[in-house]
C-alpha positions as a printed NumPy array, in Angstrom:
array([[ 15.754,  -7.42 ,  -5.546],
       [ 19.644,  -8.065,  -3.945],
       [ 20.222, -11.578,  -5.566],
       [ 21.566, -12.852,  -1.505],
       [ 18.32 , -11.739,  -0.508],
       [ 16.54 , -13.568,  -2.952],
       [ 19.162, -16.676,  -2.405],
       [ 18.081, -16.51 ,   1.131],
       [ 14.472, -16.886,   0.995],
       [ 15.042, -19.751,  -1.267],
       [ 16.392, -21.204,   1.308],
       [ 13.582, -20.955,   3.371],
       [ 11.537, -22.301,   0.938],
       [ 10.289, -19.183,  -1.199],
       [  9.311, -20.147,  -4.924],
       [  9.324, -17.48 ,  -7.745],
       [  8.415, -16.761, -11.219],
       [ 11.14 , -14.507, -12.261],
       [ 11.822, -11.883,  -9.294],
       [  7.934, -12.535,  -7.997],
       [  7.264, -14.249,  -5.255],
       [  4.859, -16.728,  -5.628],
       [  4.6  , -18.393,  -2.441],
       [  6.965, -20.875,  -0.12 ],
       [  5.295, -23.803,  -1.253],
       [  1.936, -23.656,   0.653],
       [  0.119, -20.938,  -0.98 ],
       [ -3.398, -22.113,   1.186],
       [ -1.796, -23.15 ,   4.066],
       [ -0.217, -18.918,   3.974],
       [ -3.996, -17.925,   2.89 ],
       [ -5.241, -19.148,   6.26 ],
       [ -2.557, -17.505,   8.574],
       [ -3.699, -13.352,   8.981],
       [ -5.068, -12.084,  10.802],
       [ -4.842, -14.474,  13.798],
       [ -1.353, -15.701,  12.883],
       [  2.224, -13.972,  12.531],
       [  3.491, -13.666,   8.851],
       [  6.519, -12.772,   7.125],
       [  6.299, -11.41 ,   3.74 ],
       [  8.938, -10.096,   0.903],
       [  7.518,  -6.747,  -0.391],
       [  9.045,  -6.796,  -3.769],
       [  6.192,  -6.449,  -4.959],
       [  6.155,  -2.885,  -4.49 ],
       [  9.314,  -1.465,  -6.096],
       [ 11.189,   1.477,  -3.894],
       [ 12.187,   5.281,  -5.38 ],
       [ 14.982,   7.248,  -3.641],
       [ 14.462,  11.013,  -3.511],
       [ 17.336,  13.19 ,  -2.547],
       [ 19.143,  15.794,  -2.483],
       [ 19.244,  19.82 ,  -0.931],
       [ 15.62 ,  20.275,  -3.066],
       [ 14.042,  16.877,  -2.176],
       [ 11.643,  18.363,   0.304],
       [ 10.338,  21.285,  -1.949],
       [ 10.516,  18.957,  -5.426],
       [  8.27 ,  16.391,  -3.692],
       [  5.716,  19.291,  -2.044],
       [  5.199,  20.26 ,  -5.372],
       [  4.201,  16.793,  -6.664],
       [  2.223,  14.858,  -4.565],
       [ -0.663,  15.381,  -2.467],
       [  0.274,  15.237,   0.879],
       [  2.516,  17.83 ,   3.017],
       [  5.873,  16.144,   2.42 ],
       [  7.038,  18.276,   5.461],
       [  5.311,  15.729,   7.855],
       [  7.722,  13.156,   6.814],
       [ 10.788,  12.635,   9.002],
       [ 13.078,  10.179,  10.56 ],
       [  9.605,   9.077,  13.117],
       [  6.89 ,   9.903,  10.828],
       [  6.101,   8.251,   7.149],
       [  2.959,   8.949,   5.216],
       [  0.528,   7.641,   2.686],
       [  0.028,  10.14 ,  -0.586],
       [ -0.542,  10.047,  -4.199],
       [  0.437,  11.716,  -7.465],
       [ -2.211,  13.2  ,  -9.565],
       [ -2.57 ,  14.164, -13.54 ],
       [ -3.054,  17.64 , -14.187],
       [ -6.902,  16.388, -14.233],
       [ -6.3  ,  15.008, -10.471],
       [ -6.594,  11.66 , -11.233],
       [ -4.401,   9.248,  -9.213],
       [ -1.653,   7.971, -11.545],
       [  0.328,   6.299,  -7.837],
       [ -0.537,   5.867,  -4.571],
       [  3.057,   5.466,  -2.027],
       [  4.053,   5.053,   1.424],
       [  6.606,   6.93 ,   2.319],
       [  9.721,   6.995,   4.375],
       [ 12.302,   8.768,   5.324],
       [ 16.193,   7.181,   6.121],
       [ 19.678,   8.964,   6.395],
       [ 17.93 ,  12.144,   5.032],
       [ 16.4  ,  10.202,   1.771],
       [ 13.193,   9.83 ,   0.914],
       [ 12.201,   6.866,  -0.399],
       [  8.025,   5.971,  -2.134],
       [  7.076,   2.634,  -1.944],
       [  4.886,   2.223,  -5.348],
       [  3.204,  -0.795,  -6.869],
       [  6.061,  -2.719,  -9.007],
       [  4.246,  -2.78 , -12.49 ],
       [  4.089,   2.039, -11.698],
       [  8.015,   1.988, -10.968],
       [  9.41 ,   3.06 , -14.436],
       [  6.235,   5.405, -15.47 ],
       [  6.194,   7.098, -12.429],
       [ 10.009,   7.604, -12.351],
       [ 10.294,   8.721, -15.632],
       [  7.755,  11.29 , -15.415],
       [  8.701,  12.542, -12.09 ],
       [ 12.289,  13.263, -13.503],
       [ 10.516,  15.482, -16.337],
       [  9.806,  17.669, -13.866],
       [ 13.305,  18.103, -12.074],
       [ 14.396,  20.647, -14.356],
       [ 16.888,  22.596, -12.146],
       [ 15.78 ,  21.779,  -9.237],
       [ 18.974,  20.003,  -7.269],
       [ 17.39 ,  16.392,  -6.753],
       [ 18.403,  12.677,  -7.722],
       [ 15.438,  10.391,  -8.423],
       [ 16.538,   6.702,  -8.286],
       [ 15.168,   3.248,  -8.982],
       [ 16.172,   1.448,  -4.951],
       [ 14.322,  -1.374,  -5.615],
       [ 17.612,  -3.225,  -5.181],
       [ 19.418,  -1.105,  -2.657],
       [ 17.566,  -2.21 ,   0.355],
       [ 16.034,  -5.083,   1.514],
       [ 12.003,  -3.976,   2.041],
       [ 10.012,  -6.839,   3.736],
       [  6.508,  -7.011,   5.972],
       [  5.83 ,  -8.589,   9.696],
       [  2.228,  -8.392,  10.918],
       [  1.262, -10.371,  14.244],
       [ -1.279, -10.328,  16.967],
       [  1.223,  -9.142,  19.608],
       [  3.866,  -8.3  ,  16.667],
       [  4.677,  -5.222,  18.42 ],
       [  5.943,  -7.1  ,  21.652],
       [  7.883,  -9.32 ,  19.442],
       [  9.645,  -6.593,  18.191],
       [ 10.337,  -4.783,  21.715],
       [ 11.9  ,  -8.337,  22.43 ],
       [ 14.21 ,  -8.325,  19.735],
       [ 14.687,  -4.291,  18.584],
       [ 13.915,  -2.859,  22.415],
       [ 11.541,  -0.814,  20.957],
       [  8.57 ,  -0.977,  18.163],
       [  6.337,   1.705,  16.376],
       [  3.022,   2.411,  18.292],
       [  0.384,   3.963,  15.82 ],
       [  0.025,   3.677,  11.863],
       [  2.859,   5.261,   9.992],
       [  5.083,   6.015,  13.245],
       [  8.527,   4.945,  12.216],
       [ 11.819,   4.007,  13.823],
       [ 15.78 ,   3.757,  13.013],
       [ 17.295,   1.397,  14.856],
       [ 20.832,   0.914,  13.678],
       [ 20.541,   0.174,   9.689],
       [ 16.641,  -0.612,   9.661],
       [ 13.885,   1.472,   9.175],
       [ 10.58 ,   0.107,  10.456],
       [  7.641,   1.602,   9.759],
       [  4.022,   0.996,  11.532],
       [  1.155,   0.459,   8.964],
       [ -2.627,   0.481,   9.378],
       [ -3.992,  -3.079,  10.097],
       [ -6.303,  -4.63 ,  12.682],
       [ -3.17 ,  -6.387,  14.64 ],
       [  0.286,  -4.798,  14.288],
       [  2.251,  -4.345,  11.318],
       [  5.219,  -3.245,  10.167],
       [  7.285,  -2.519,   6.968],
       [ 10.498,  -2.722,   7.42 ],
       [ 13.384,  -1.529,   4.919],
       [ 16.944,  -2.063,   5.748],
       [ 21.08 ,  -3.358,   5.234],
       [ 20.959,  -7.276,   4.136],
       [ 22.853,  -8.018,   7.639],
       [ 20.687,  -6.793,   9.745],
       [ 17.518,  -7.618,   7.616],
       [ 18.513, -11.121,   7.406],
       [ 18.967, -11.387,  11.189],
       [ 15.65 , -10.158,  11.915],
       [ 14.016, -11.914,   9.552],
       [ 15.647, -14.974,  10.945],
       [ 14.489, -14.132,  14.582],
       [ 11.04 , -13.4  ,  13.616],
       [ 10.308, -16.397,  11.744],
       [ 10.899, -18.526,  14.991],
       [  7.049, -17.674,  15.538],
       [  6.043, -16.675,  11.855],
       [  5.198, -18.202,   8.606],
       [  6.426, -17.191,   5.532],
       [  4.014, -16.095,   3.163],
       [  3.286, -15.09 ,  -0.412],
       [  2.153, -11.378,  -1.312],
       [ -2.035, -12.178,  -1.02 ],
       [ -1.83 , -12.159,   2.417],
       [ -0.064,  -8.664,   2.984],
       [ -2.616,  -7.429,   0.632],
       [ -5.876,  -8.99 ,   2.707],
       [ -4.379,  -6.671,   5.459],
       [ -4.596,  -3.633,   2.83 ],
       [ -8.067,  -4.512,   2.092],
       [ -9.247,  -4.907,   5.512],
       [ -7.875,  -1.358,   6.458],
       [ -9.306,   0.125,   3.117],
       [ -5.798,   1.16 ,   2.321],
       [ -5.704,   1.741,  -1.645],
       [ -3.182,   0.312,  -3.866],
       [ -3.264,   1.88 ,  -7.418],
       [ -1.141,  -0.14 , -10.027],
       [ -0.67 ,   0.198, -13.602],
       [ -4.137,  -1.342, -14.334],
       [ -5.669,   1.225, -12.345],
       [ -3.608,   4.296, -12.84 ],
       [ -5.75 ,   7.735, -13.925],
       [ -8.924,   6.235, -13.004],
       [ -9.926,   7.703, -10.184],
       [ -8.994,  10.945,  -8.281],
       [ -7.847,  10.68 ,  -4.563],
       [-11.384,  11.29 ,  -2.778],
       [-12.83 ,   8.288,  -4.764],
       [ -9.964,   6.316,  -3.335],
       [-10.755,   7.184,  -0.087],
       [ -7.691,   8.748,  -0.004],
       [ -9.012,  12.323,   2.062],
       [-10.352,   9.957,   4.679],
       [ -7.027,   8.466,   5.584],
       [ -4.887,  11.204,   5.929],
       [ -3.339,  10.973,   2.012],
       [ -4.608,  14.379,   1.065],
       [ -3.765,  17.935,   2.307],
       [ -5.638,  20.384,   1.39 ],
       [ -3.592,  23.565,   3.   ],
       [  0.034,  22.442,   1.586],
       [ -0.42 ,  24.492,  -1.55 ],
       [ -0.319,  23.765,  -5.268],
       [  0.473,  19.516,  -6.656],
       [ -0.546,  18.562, -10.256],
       [ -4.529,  18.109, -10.339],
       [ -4.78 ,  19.962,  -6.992],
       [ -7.497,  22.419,  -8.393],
       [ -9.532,  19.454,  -9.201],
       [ -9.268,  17.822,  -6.055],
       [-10.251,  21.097,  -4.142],
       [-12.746,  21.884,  -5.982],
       [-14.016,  18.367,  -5.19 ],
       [-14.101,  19.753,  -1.622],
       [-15.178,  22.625,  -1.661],
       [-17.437,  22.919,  -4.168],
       [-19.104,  19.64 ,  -5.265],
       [-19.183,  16.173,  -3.876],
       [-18.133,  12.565,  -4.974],
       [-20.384,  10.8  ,  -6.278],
       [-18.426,   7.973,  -5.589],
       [-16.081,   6.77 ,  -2.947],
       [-14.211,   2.945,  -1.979],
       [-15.881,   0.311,  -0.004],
       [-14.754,  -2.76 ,   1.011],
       [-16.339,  -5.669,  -0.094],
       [-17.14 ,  -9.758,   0.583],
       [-18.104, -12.022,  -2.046],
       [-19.312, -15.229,  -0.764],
       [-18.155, -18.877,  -2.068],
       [-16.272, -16.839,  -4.722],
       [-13.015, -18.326,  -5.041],
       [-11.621, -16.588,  -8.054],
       [ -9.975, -13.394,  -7.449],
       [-11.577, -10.778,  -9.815],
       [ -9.236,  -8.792, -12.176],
       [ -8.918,  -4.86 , -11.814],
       [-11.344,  -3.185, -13.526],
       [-14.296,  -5.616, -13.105],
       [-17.77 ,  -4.414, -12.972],
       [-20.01 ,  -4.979,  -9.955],
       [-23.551,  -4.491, -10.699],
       [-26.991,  -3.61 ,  -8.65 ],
       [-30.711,  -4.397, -10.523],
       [-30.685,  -1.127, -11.547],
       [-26.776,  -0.398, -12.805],
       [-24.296,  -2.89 , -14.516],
       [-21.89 ,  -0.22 , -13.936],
       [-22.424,   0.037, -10.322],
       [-19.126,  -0.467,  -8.869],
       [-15.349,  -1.24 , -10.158],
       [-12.746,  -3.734,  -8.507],
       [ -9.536,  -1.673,  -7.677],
       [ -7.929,  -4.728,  -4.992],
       [ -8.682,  -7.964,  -4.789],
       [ -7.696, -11.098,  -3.196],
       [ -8.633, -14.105,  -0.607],
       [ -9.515, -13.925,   2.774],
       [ -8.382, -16.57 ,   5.308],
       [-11.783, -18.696,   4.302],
       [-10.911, -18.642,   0.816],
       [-13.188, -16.445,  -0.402],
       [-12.534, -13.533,  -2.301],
       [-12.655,  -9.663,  -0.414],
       [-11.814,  -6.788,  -2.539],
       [-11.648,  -2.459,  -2.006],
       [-14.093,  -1.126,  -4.857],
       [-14.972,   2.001,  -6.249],
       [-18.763,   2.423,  -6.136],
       [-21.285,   4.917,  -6.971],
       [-22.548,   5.94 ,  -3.663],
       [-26.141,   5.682,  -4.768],
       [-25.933,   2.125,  -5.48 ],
       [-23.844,   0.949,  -2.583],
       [-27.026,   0.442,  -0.059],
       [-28.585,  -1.735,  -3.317],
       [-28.052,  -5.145,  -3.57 ],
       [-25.488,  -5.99 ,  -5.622],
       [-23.52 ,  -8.758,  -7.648],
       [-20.508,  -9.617,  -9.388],
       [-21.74 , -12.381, -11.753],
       [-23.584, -15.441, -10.197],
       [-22.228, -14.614,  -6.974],
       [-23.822, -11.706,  -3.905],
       [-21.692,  -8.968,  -3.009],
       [-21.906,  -7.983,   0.501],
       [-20.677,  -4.46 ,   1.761],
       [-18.308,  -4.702,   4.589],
       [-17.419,  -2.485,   7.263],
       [-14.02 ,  -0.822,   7.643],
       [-12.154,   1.18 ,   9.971],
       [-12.754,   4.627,   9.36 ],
       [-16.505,   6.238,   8.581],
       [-17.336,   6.513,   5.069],
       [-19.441,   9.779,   3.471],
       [-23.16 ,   9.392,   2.864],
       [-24.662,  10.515,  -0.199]])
């Protein structure tokens, strides 16, 4: 994070623990804002790689599991990067600026997932690069956020992942149930917006950018969840994260074969937990009467009631079973795109 950024949401109140953001000062007062209130939110949680050079495009087609060639200056993308066994080791957004790529990856992934991407570089003519601090990367989400932004910008992204460069920002739309936008840019210009913005937002702390994530069963693999699950289990072929014509990406044999010859047996659903107020670690066990082992936390956190909602892996066979994550009832909740039946 650029230290005058960080100076400048002190300012407007921002505590942290380190370079985290824990809140600005009102962590349940923020809770209650999405969806039906307008929210600023520092992304540093999610730490930024730069990937350039003349074989950027090819080095990254061979990595990940989306067709890199659908990125561009208007168009970003959600994808992952498999083990040679196809499980997910990452999940990114990414974006394309001034002819760099750059993956938006969970903070705690940065250095793993840099280090082993460069062991693959070999000759190829590319530059892999921790950005983290090289741009300014923070979120705006609103009822009529794209309006506000047509005020301000003249113009604003219309569908998920439609992107636009307006002078030194790059804003990118991303799947919610009211607009929002991630927006990477200069510390000028980011500042300024920012600044005009918050005349009708609040600031808020990191849980309630991820509430959108969970509501638009968006998965966000971190280190506590890294090789656990491959892409279809995360949903990640029902969202447009997975190609399957692009050709050949570490564990892309598994995944196909996934496809085209077997089936999931399990797959994400998003999930309510009633008068639970403590958000479940990664990892934890949901269970049915018949399976203690029924279903696994991969993102949790509160909703605006103060309960907790969470994305879980879950065998599909138990998911239509009543289930429970302790004392408390877990309740299956819908999301935005159709889910596979067993």
């Amino acid at each position: 994070m650029k230290a005058d950024w960080k100076n400048f949401l002190i300012d407007h109140g921002a505590e942290f623990a380190g370079d985290s953001l824990i809140s600005f000062g009102n962590p349940e007062r923020e809770r209650r804002i999405p969806p039906q209130g307008a929210i600023l939110c520092d992304l540093a949680h999610f730490g930024l790689i730069s990937v350039s050079g003349e074989d950027a495009t090819t080095f990254l087609q061979g990595q990940l599991t989306n067709d890199i060639n659908q990125v561009s200056d208007i168009q970003s993308q959600l994808s992952a990067y498999c083990t040679p066994k196809g499980r997910a080791l990452a999940t990114f957004f990414i974006t394309k600026r001034q002819g760099i790529y750059y993956l938006s990856v969970a903070r705690d992934l940065l250095e793993p997932i840099l280090k082993r991407l460069r062991m693959y570089v070999m000759r190829s003519k590319v530059v892999l690069e921790d950005a983290s601090a090289s741009l300014v990367h923070f979120g705006f989400a609103a009822p009529d956020g794209d309006k506000r932004l047509q005020e301000i910008l003249g113009k604003a992204p219309a569908q998920a992942y439609e992107t636009l460069q307006i002078n030194s920002l790059t804003i990118m739309r991303q799947p919610a149930p009211i607009p929002r936008f991630k927006i990477l840019g200069e510390l000028d210009e980011a500042r300024k917006l920012w600044e005009r913005l918050n005349v009708n937002a609040a600031c808020v702390g990191r849980s309630s950018w991820e509430y959108f994530n969970v509501m638009s069963g968006v998965p966000m693999v971190t280190q506590a969840s890294s090789e656990a699950w491959v892409p279809q289990m995360l949903n990640m072929h029902l969202i447009n994260g997975v190609s399957f014509t692009k050709g050949c990406f570490p564990g892309q044999e598994i995944v196909a074969r996934l496809k085209y010859l077997g089936k999931s047996k399990r797959q994400m659903y998003r999930i309510g937990i009633p008068h639970c107020v403590n958000v479940p670690t990664i990892g934890t066990n949901l269970a049915s009467d018949t399976d203690a082992e029924a279903g696994t936390i991969l993102n949790a956190t509160l909703n605006s009631d103060g309960y907790v909602e969470a994305l879980a892996v879950m065998k599909i066979a138990e998911a239509t079973k009543p289930l429970h994550l302790g004392e408390y009832k877990v309740n299956v909740l819908e999301l935005p795109y159709a889910l596979e039946t067993e």
